[in-house]
Amino acid sequence: KAGVTQTPRYLIKTRGQQVTLSCSPISGHRSVSWYQQTPGQGLQFLFEYFSETQRNKGNFPGRFSGRQFSNSRSEMNVSTLELGDSALYLCASRLSGRSYEQYFGPGTRLTVT
Amino acid sequence: GESVGLHLPTLSVQEGDNSIINCAYSNSASDYFIWYKQESGKGPQFIIDIRSNMDKRQGQRVTVLLNKTVKHLSLQIAATQPGDSAVYFCAENTSGQNFVFGPGTRLSVLP
């Protein structure tokens, strides 16, 4: 079974631009969570989607948003990029919102200049 | 690597020795825990999990111990190998909500 895939793997953007990252969960998994990983803050939860609905949300500004499609694929968007948004963005999937085992993708490395 | 923190705790062990990585979790109501391994340039890899109704679970070369009294989790790696060098994270979950991750520990295996 294929794992979680994320595209693109690397991205360089300029301050003020916006970016969209994509995640395809493991086949059959309906819950997708997004995390931001930085050296200073570690792994921080952004949001979780299940059946196209945002189920949980972390403590991030409204510039960070996401959505999930009917095939469980998910996208996250960051608008008006700031230098501090440079990070590894990780997507993780699990079978359902109540299923505990969570598997990560390789991440998208975003650099904001 | 992407998971490096400026003040990330580091554990150095000799190849072949056993490693013990510790984690203090925050929520006494957490009922599920996962240990992840993250190598440089990769996403976290699921190693082993444990539910709160257990205090020990064994996998291949790894054992997780849970002490709910002091909210402490540990990961034991037997016969540590160079390929075990990575950053290890514990994550806690409460009733299927979002996971909360610890800061991570860097394991360095010495030849």
PDB file of N, CA and C in Angstrom, chain A residues 14-103:
ATOM      1  N   THR A  14       8.468  34.085  -2.135  1.00  0.00           N
ATOM      2  CA  THR A  14       8.851  35.408  -1.668  1.00  0.00           C
ATOM      3  C   THR A  14       7.822  35.911  -0.667  1.00  0.00           C
ATOM      4  N   ARG A  15       8.257  36.702   0.269  1.00  0.00           N
ATOM      5  CA  ARG A  15       7.346  37.310   1.251  1.00  0.00           C
ATOM      6  C   ARG A  15       6.159  37.943   0.555  1.00  0.00           C
ATOM      7  N   GLY A  16       4.980  37.743   1.096  1.00  0.00           N
ATOM      8  CA  GLY A  16       3.780  38.346   0.528  1.00  0.00           C
ATOM      9  C   GLY A  16       3.046  37.444  -0.450  1.00  0.00           C
ATOM     10  N   GLN A  17       3.745  36.455  -0.993  1.00  0.00           N
ATOM     11  CA  GLN A  17       3.090  35.518  -1.903  1.00  0.00           C
ATOM     12  C   GLN A  17       2.240  34.524  -1.133  1.00  0.00           C
ATOM     13  N   GLN A  18       1.523  33.706  -1.877  1.00  0.00           N
ATOM     14  CA  GLN A  18       0.781  32.638  -1.251  1.00  0.00           C
ATOM     15  C   GLN A  18       1.253  31.306  -1.805  1.00  0.00           C
ATOM     16  N   VAL A  19       0.930  30.232  -1.080  1.00  0.00           N
ATOM     17  CA  VAL A  19       1.395  28.916  -1.491  1.00  0.00           C
ATOM     18  C   VAL A  19       0.327  27.873  -1.179  1.00  0.00           C
ATOM     19  N   THR A  20       0.267  26.868  -2.027  1.00  0.00           N
ATOM     20  CA  THR A  20      -0.654  25.743  -1.811  1.00  0.00           C
ATOM     21  C   THR A  20       0.143  24.450  -1.821  1.00  0.00           C
ATOM     22  N   LEU A  21      -0.032  23.666  -0.787  1.00  0.00           N
ATOM     23  CA  LEU A  21       0.645  22.377  -0.665  1.00  0.00           C
ATOM     24  C   LEU A  21      -0.395  21.272  -0.750  1.00  0.00           C
ATOM     25  N   SER A  22       0.019  20.134  -1.291  1.00  0.00           N
ATOM     26  CA  SER A  22      -0.922  19.050  -1.504  1.00  0.00           C
ATOM     27  C   SER A  22      -0.504  17.782  -0.772  1.00  0.00           C
ATOM     28  N   CYS A  23      -1.498  17.022  -0.347  1.00  0.00           N
ATOM     29  CA  CYS A  23      -1.247  15.778   0.378  1.00  0.00           C
ATOM     30  C   CYS A  23      -2.236  14.716  -0.069  1.00  0.00           C
ATOM     31  N   SER A  24      -1.717  13.542  -0.401  1.00  0.00           N
ATOM     32  CA  SER A  24      -2.577  12.399  -0.694  1.00  0.00           C
ATOM     33  C   SER A  24      -2.385  11.365   0.403  1.00  0.00           C
ATOM     34  N   PRO A  25      -3.456  11.038   1.126  1.00  0.00           N
ATOM     35  CA  PRO A  25      -3.308  10.109   2.249  1.00  0.00           C
ATOM     36  C   PRO A  25      -3.158   8.666   1.778  1.00  0.00           C
ATOM     37  N   ILE A  26      -2.867   7.799   2.707  1.00  0.00           N
ATOM     38  CA  ILE A  26      -2.844   6.366   2.435  1.00  0.00           C
ATOM     39  C   ILE A  26      -4.238   5.947   1.965  1.00  0.00           C
ATOM     40  N   SER A  27      -4.287   5.084   0.993  1.00  0.00           N
ATOM     41  CA  SER A  27      -5.570   4.650   0.452  1.00  0.00           C
ATOM     42  C   SER A  27      -6.473   4.110   1.558  1.00  0.00           C
ATOM     43  N   GLY A  28      -7.684   4.651   1.608  1.00  0.00           N
ATOM     44  CA  GLY A  28      -8.636   4.218   2.627  1.00  0.00           C
ATOM     45  C   GLY A  28      -8.648   5.095   3.871  1.00  0.00           C
ATOM     46  N   HIS A  29      -7.607   5.893   4.035  1.00  0.00           N
ATOM     47  CA  HIS A  29      -7.565   6.806   5.176  1.00  0.00           C
ATOM     48  C   HIS A  29      -8.404   8.040   4.874  1.00  0.00           C
ATOM     49  N   ARG A  30      -9.207   8.423   5.828  1.00  0.00           N
ATOM     50  CA  ARG A  30     -10.107   9.546   5.592  1.00  0.00           C
ATOM     51  C   ARG A  30      -9.758  10.785   6.410  1.00  0.00           C
ATOM     52  N   SER A  31      -8.830  10.632   7.340  1.00  0.00           N
ATOM     53  CA  SER A  31      -8.439  11.775   8.168  1.00  0.00           C
ATOM     54  C   SER A  31      -7.047  12.245   7.748  1.00  0.00           C
ATOM     55  N   VAL A  32      -6.931  13.534   7.537  1.00  0.00           N
ATOM     56  CA  VAL A  32      -5.635  14.137   7.175  1.00  0.00           C
ATOM     57  C   VAL A  32      -5.341  15.284   8.131  1.00  0.00           C
ATOM     58  N   SER A  33      -4.152  15.253   8.698  1.00  0.00           N
ATOM     59  CA  SER A  33      -3.703  16.324   9.586  1.00  0.00           C
ATOM     60  C   SER A  33      -2.475  16.996   8.997  1.00  0.00           C
ATOM     61  N   TRP A  34      -2.333  18.260   9.272  1.00  0.00           N
ATOM     62  CA  TRP A  34      -1.180  19.047   8.819  1.00  0.00           C
ATOM     63  C   TRP A  34      -0.415  19.558  10.033  1.00  0.00           C
ATOM     64  N   TYR A  35       0.904  19.539   9.898  1.00  0.00           N
ATOM     65  CA  TYR A  35       1.791  20.014  10.950  1.00  0.00           C
ATOM     66  C   TYR A  35       2.860  20.921  10.347  1.00  0.00           C
ATOM     67  N   GLN A  36       3.318  21.852  11.179  1.00  0.00           N
ATOM     68  CA  GLN A  36       4.463  22.674  10.817  1.00  0.00           C
ATOM     69  C   GLN A  36       5.626  22.263  11.713  1.00  0.00           C
ATOM     70  N   GLN A  37       6.784  22.050  11.111  1.00  0.00           N
ATOM     71  CA  GLN A  37       7.953  21.682  11.892  1.00  0.00           C
ATOM     72  C   GLN A  37       9.069  22.691  11.668  1.00  0.00           C
ATOM     73  N   THR A  38       9.517  23.306  12.743  1.00  0.00           N
ATOM     74  CA  THR A  38      10.629  24.249  12.698  1.00  0.00           C
ATOM     75  C   THR A  38      11.614  23.908  13.799  1.00  0.00           C
ATOM     76  N   PRO A  39      12.885  24.320  13.632  1.00  0.00           N
ATOM     77  CA  PRO A  39      13.863  24.013  14.685  1.00  0.00           C
ATOM     78  C   PRO A  39      13.491  24.607  16.030  1.00  0.00           C
ATOM     79  N   GLY A  40      12.914  25.791  16.017  1.00  0.00           N
ATOM     80  CA  GLY A  40      12.622  26.461  17.277  1.00  0.00           C
ATOM     81  C   GLY A  40      11.364  25.978  17.977  1.00  0.00           C
ATOM     82  N   GLN A  41      10.354  25.596  17.207  1.00  0.00           N
ATOM     83  CA  GLN A  41       9.053  25.239  17.778  1.00  0.00           C
ATOM     84  C   GLN A  41       8.735  23.761  17.708  1.00  0.00           C
ATOM     85  N   GLY A  42       9.532  22.995  17.021  1.00  0.00           N
ATOM     86  CA  GLY A  42       9.239  21.568  16.914  1.00  0.00           C
ATOM     87  C   GLY A  42       8.046  21.310  16.014  1.00  0.00           C
ATOM     88  N   LEU A  43       7.345  20.229  16.297  1.00  0.00           N
ATOM     89  CA  LEU A  43       6.184  19.814  15.506  1.00  0.00           C
ATOM     90  C   LEU A  43       4.923  20.435  16.091  1.00  0.00           C
ATOM     91  N   GLN A  44       4.278  21.281  15.308  1.00  0.00           N
ATOM     92  CA  GLN A  44       3.063  21.940  15.781  1.00  0.00           C
ATOM     93  C   GLN A  44       1.881  21.615  14.885  1.00  0.00           C
ATOM     94  N   PHE A  45       0.775  21.297  15.509  1.00  0.00           N
ATOM     95  CA  PHE A  45      -0.445  20.908  14.804  1.00  0.00           C
ATOM     96  C   PHE A  45      -1.111  22.126  14.176  1.00  0.00           C
ATOM     97  N   LEU A  46      -1.436  22.000  12.903  1.00  0.00           N
ATOM     98  CA  LEU A  46      -2.133  23.079  12.185  1.00  0.00           C
ATOM     99  C   LEU A  46      -3.631  22.821  12.168  1.00  0.00           C
ATOM    100  N   PHE A  47      -4.050  21.754  11.523  1.00  0.00           N
ATOM    101  CA  PHE A  47      -5.464  21.379  11.483  1.00  0.00           C
ATOM    102  C   PHE A  47      -5.613  19.946  11.013  1.00  0.00           C
ATOM    103  N   GLU A  48      -6.827  19.440  11.226  1.00  0.00           N
ATOM    104  CA  GLU A  48      -7.182  18.088  10.803  1.00  0.00           C
ATOM    105  C   GLU A  48      -8.483  18.143  10.031  1.00  0.00           C
ATOM    106  N   TYR A  49      -8.527  17.375   8.955  1.00  0.00           N
ATOM    107  CA  TYR A  49      -9.744  17.248   8.162  1.00  0.00           C
ATOM    108  C   TYR A  49     -10.193  15.796   8.153  1.00  0.00           C
ATOM    109  N   PHE A  50     -11.502  15.651   8.225  1.00  0.00           N
ATOM    110  CA  PHE A  50     -12.103  14.326   8.146  1.00  0.00           C
ATOM    111  C   PHE A  50     -13.405  14.466   7.368  1.00  0.00           C
ATOM    112  N   SER A  51     -13.560  13.630   6.358  1.00  0.00           N
ATOM    113  CA  SER A  51     -14.748  13.699   5.506  1.00  0.00           C
ATOM    114  C   SER A  51     -15.048  15.124   5.059  1.00  0.00           C
ATOM    115  N   GLU A  52     -14.027  15.786   4.577  1.00  0.00           N
ATOM    116  CA  GLU A  52     -14.118  17.121   3.973  1.00  0.00           C
ATOM    117  C   GLU A  52     -14.442  18.237   4.965  1.00  0.00           C
ATOM    118  N   THR A  53     -14.419  17.928   6.254  1.00  0.00           N
ATOM    119  CA  THR A  53     -14.737  18.917   7.282  1.00  0.00           C
ATOM    120  C   THR A  53     -13.538  19.108   8.202  1.00  0.00           C
ATOM    121  N   GLN A  54     -13.280  20.348   8.552  1.00  0.00           N
ATOM    122  CA  GLN A  54     -12.207  20.599   9.501  1.00  0.00           C
ATOM    123  C   GLN A  54     -12.657  20.152  10.887  1.00  0.00           C
ATOM    124  N   ARG A  55     -11.913  19.265  11.472  1.00  0.00           N
ATOM    125  CA  ARG A  55     -12.322  18.649  12.732  1.00  0.00           C
ATOM    126  C   ARG A  55     -11.623  19.295  13.929  1.00  0.00           C
ATOM    127  N   ASN A  56     -10.367  19.619  13.761  1.00  0.00           N
ATOM    128  CA  ASN A  56      -9.596  20.257  14.818  1.00  0.00           C
ATOM    129  C   ASN A  56      -8.733  21.339  14.201  1.00  0.00           C
ATOM    130  N   LYS A  57      -8.391  22.321  15.000  1.00  0.00           N
ATOM    131  CA  LYS A  57      -7.550  23.405  14.495  1.00  0.00           C
ATOM    132  C   LYS A  57      -6.552  23.791  15.569  1.00  0.00           C
ATOM    133  N   GLY A  58      -5.327  23.995  15.160  1.00  0.00           N
ATOM    134  CA  GLY A  58      -4.294  24.428  16.087  1.00  0.00           C
ATOM    135  C   GLY A  58      -4.291  25.938  16.214  1.00  0.00           C
ATOM    136  N   ASN A  59      -3.279  26.431  16.887  1.00  0.00           N
ATOM    137  CA  ASN A  59      -3.204  27.855  17.195  1.00  0.00           C
ATOM    138  C   ASN A  59      -2.358  28.596  16.161  1.00  0.00           C
ATOM    139  N   PHE A  60      -2.868  28.697  14.965  1.00  0.00           N
ATOM    140  CA  PHE A  60      -2.184  29.398  13.884  1.00  0.00           C
ATOM    141  C   PHE A  60      -3.097  30.496  13.344  1.00  0.00           C
ATOM    142  N   PRO A  61      -2.502  31.556  12.781  1.00  0.00           N
ATOM    143  CA  PRO A  61      -3.333  32.654  12.249  1.00  0.00           C
ATOM    144  C   PRO A  61      -4.159  32.207  11.056  1.00  0.00           C
ATOM    145  N   GLY A  62      -5.141  33.030  10.725  1.00  0.00           N
ATOM    146  CA  GLY A  62      -6.061  32.709   9.648  1.00  0.00           C
ATOM    147  C   GLY A  62      -5.413  32.639   8.272  1.00  0.00           C
ATOM    148  N   ARG A  63      -4.163  33.084   8.172  1.00  0.00           N
ATOM    149  CA  ARG A  63      -3.449  32.965   6.886  1.00  0.00           C
ATOM    150  C   ARG A  63      -3.251  31.491   6.497  1.00  0.00           C
ATOM    151  N   PHE A  64      -3.331  30.638   7.463  1.00  0.00           N
ATOM    152  CA  PHE A  64      -3.184  29.208   7.228  1.00  0.00           C
ATOM    153  C   PHE A  64      -4.580  28.598   7.092  1.00  0.00           C
ATOM    154  N   SER A  65      -4.825  27.970   5.983  1.00  0.00           N
ATOM    155  CA  SER A  65      -6.128  27.358   5.769  1.00  0.00           C
ATOM    156  C   SER A  65      -5.940  26.031   5.034  1.00  0.00           C
ATOM    157  N   GLY A  66      -6.988  25.266   5.009  1.00  0.00           N
ATOM    158  CA  GLY A  66      -6.898  23.982   4.325  1.00  0.00           C
ATOM    159  C   GLY A  66      -8.241  23.555   3.819  1.00  0.00           C
ATOM    160  N   ARG A  67      -8.207  22.464   3.109  1.00  0.00           N
ATOM    161  CA  ARG A  67      -9.455  21.841   2.681  1.00  0.00           C
ATOM    162  C   ARG A  67      -9.184  20.389   2.347  1.00  0.00           C
ATOM    163  N   GLN A  68     -10.276  19.636   2.275  1.00  0.00           N
ATOM    164  CA  GLN A  68     -10.164  18.225   1.921  1.00  0.00           C
ATOM    165  C   GLN A  68     -11.203  17.926   0.857  1.00  0.00           C
ATOM    166  N   PHE A  69     -10.810  17.109  -0.075  1.00  0.00           N
ATOM    167  CA  PHE A  69     -11.688  16.769  -1.183  1.00  0.00           C
ATOM    168  C   PHE A  69     -12.392  15.438  -0.922  1.00  0.00           C
ATOM    169  N   SER A  70     -13.336  15.114  -1.768  1.00  0.00           N
ATOM    170  CA  SER A  70     -14.132  13.899  -1.549  1.00  0.00           C
ATOM    171  C   SER A  70     -13.284  12.625  -1.637  1.00  0.00           C
ATOM    172  N   ASN A  71     -12.142  12.699  -2.299  1.00  0.00           N
ATOM    173  CA  ASN A  71     -11.266  11.518  -2.369  1.00  0.00           C
ATOM    174  C   ASN A  71     -10.248  11.499  -1.225  1.00  0.00           C
ATOM    175  N   SER A  72     -10.457  12.344  -0.236  1.00  0.00           N
ATOM    176  CA  SER A  72      -9.637  12.486   0.970  1.00  0.00           C
ATOM    177  C   SER A  72      -8.326  13.228   0.756  1.00  0.00           C
ATOM    178  N   ARG A  73      -7.978  13.534  -0.477  1.00  0.00           N
ATOM    179  CA  ARG A  73      -6.802  14.365  -0.697  1.00  0.00           C
ATOM    180  C   ARG A  73      -7.012  15.721  -0.030  1.00  0.00           C
ATOM    181  N   SER A  74      -5.918  16.305   0.426  1.00  0.00           N
ATOM    182  CA  SER A  74      -6.038  17.573   1.151  1.00  0.00           C
ATOM    183  C   SER A  74      -5.036  18.582   0.619  1.00  0.00           C
ATOM    184  N   GLU A  75      -5.381  19.814   0.723  1.00  0.00           N
ATOM    185  CA  GLU A  75      -4.486  20.922   0.406  1.00  0.00           C
ATOM    186  C   GLU A  75      -4.446  21.873   1.591  1.00  0.00           C
ATOM    187  N   MET A  76      -3.283  22.482   1.779  1.00  0.00           N
ATOM    188  CA  MET A  76      -3.232  23.590   2.719  1.00  0.00           C
ATOM    189  C   MET A  76      -2.684  24.818   1.992  1.00  0.00           C
ATOM    190  N   ASN A  77      -3.166  25.956   2.398  1.00  0.00           N
ATOM    191  CA  ASN A  77      -2.805  27.213   1.759  1.00  0.00           C
ATOM    192  C   ASN A  77      -2.275  28.171   2.816  1.00  0.00           C
ATOM    193  N   VAL A  78      -1.221  28.858   2.467  1.00  0.00           N
ATOM    194  CA  VAL A  78      -0.713  29.916   3.333  1.00  0.00           C
ATOM    195  C   VAL A  78      -0.690  31.191   2.493  1.00  0.00           C
ATOM    196  N   SER A  79      -1.398  32.194   2.947  1.00  0.00           N
ATOM    197  CA  SER A  79      -1.437  33.456   2.212  1.00  0.00           C
ATOM    198  C   SER A  79      -0.502  34.470   2.872  1.00  0.00           C
ATOM    199  N   THR A  80      -0.147  35.478   2.117  1.00  0.00           N
ATOM    200  CA  THR A  80       0.709  36.570   2.607  1.00  0.00           C
ATOM    201  C   THR A  80       1.886  36.006   3.404  1.00  0.00           C
ATOM    202  N   LEU A  81       2.705  35.263   2.732  1.00  0.00           N
ATOM    203  CA  LEU A  81       3.807  34.570   3.384  1.00  0.00           C
ATOM    204  C   LEU A  81       4.734  35.521   4.127  1.00  0.00           C
ATOM    205  N   GLU A  82       5.183  35.024   5.279  1.00  0.00           N
ATOM    206  CA  GLU A  82       6.165  35.751   6.094  1.00  0.00           C
ATOM    207  C   GLU A  82       7.425  34.891   6.195  1.00  0.00           C
ATOM    208  N   LEU A  83       8.544  35.549   6.521  1.00  0.00           N
ATOM    209  CA  LEU A  83       9.803  34.810   6.643  1.00  0.00           C
ATOM    210  C   LEU A  83       9.682  33.667   7.644  1.00  0.00           C
ATOM    211  N   GLY A  84       8.920  33.909   8.702  1.00  0.00           N
ATOM    212  CA  GLY A  84       8.753  32.912   9.757  1.00  0.00           C
ATOM    213  C   GLY A  84       7.941  31.699   9.344  1.00  0.00           C
ATOM    214  N   ASP A  85       7.373  31.733   8.158  1.00  0.00           N
ATOM    215  CA  ASP A  85       6.614  30.578   7.671  1.00  0.00           C
ATOM    216  C   ASP A  85       7.533  29.530   7.067  1.00  0.00           C
ATOM    217  N   SER A  86       8.800  29.860   6.928  1.00  0.00           N
ATOM    218  CA  SER A  86       9.760  28.875   6.425  1.00  0.00           C
ATOM    219  C   SER A  86       9.794  27.689   7.382  1.00  0.00           C
ATOM    220  N   ALA A  87       9.533  26.513   6.855  1.00  0.00           N
ATOM    221  CA  ALA A  87       9.397  25.333   7.719  1.00  0.00           C
ATOM    222  C   ALA A  87       9.237  24.100   6.850  1.00  0.00           C
ATOM    223  N   LEU A  88       9.234  22.961   7.526  1.00  0.00           N
ATOM    224  CA  LEU A  88       8.841  21.707   6.884  1.00  0.00           C
ATOM    225  C   LEU A  88       7.379  21.491   7.215  1.00  0.00           C
ATOM    226  N   TYR A  89       6.552  21.367   6.197  1.00  0.00           N
ATOM    227  CA  TYR A  89       5.126  21.126   6.406  1.00  0.00           C
ATOM    228  C   TYR A  89       4.839  19.655   6.161  1.00  0.00           C
ATOM    229  N   LEU A  90       4.322  19.035   7.209  1.00  0.00           N
ATOM    230  CA  LEU A  90       4.089  17.596   7.187  1.00  0.00           C
ATOM    231  C   LEU A  90       2.606  17.294   7.172  1.00  0.00           C
ATOM    232  N   CYS A  91       2.271  16.307   6.402  1.00  0.00           N
ATOM    233  CA  CYS A  91       0.903  15.816   6.335  1.00  0.00           C
ATOM    234  C   CYS A  91       0.898  14.406   6.925  1.00  0.00           C
ATOM    235  N   ALA A  92      -0.149  14.078   7.654  1.00  0.00           N
ATOM    236  CA  ALA A  92      -0.266  12.740   8.230  1.00  0.00           C
ATOM    237  C   ALA A  92      -1.681  12.243   8.030  1.00  0.00           C
ATOM    238  N   SER A  93      -1.820  10.951   7.826  1.00  0.00           N
ATOM    239  CA  SER A  93      -3.168  10.418   7.643  1.00  0.00           C
ATOM    240  C   SER A  93      -3.453   9.293   8.627  1.00  0.00           C
ATOM    241  N   ARG A  94      -4.716   9.108   8.906  1.00  0.00           N
ATOM    242  CA  ARG A  94      -5.154   7.955   9.685  1.00  0.00           C
ATOM    243  C   ARG A  94      -6.496   7.494   9.157  1.00  0.00           C
ATOM    244  N   LEU A  95      -6.893   6.319   9.576  1.00  0.00           N
ATOM    245  CA  LEU A  95      -8.045   5.675   8.975  1.00  0.00           C
ATOM    246  C   LEU A  95      -9.306   6.517   9.142  1.00  0.00           C
ATOM    247  N   SER A  96      -9.542   6.997  10.343  1.00  0.00           N
ATOM    248  CA  SER A  96     -10.713   7.820  10.600  1.00  0.00           C
ATOM    249  C   SER A  96     -10.360   8.798  11.697  1.00  0.00           C
ATOM    250  N   GLY A  97     -11.280   9.651  11.995  1.00  0.00           N
ATOM    251  CA  GLY A  97     -11.029  10.613  13.050  1.00  0.00           C
ATOM    252  C   GLY A  97     -10.832   9.960  14.403  1.00  0.00           C
ATOM    253  N   ARG A  98     -11.359   8.766  14.589  1.00  0.00           N
ATOM    254  CA  ARG A  98     -11.247   8.084  15.881  1.00  0.00           C
ATOM    255  C   ARG A  98     -10.191   6.987  15.861  1.00  0.00           C
ATOM    256  N   SER A  99      -9.587   6.771  14.718  1.00  0.00           N
ATOM    257  CA  SER A  99      -8.522   5.780  14.618  1.00  0.00           C
ATOM    258  C   SER A  99      -7.220   6.434  15.012  1.00  0.00           C
ATOM    259  N   TYR A 100      -6.424   5.761  15.785  1.00  0.00           N
ATOM    260  CA  TYR A 100      -5.289   6.431  16.370  1.00  0.00           C
ATOM    261  C   TYR A 100      -4.007   6.378  15.546  1.00  0.00           C
ATOM    262  N   GLU A 101      -3.751   5.289  14.864  1.00  0.00           N
ATOM    263  CA  GLU A 101      -2.476   5.153  14.162  1.00  0.00           C
ATOM    264  C   GLU A 101      -2.352   6.186  13.058  1.00  0.00           C
ATOM    265  N   GLN A 102      -1.326   6.996  13.150  1.00  0.00           N
ATOM    266  CA  GLN A 102      -1.122   8.111  12.239  1.00  0.00           C
ATOM    267  C   GLN A 102       0.212   7.949  11.519  1.00  0.00           C
ATOM    268  N   TYR A 103       0.182   8.147  10.203  1.00  0.00           N
ATOM    269  CA  TYR A 103       1.374   7.966   9.378  1.00  0.00           C
ATOM    270  C   TYR A 103       1.672   9.258   8.626  1.00  0.00           C
TER     271      TYR A 103
END
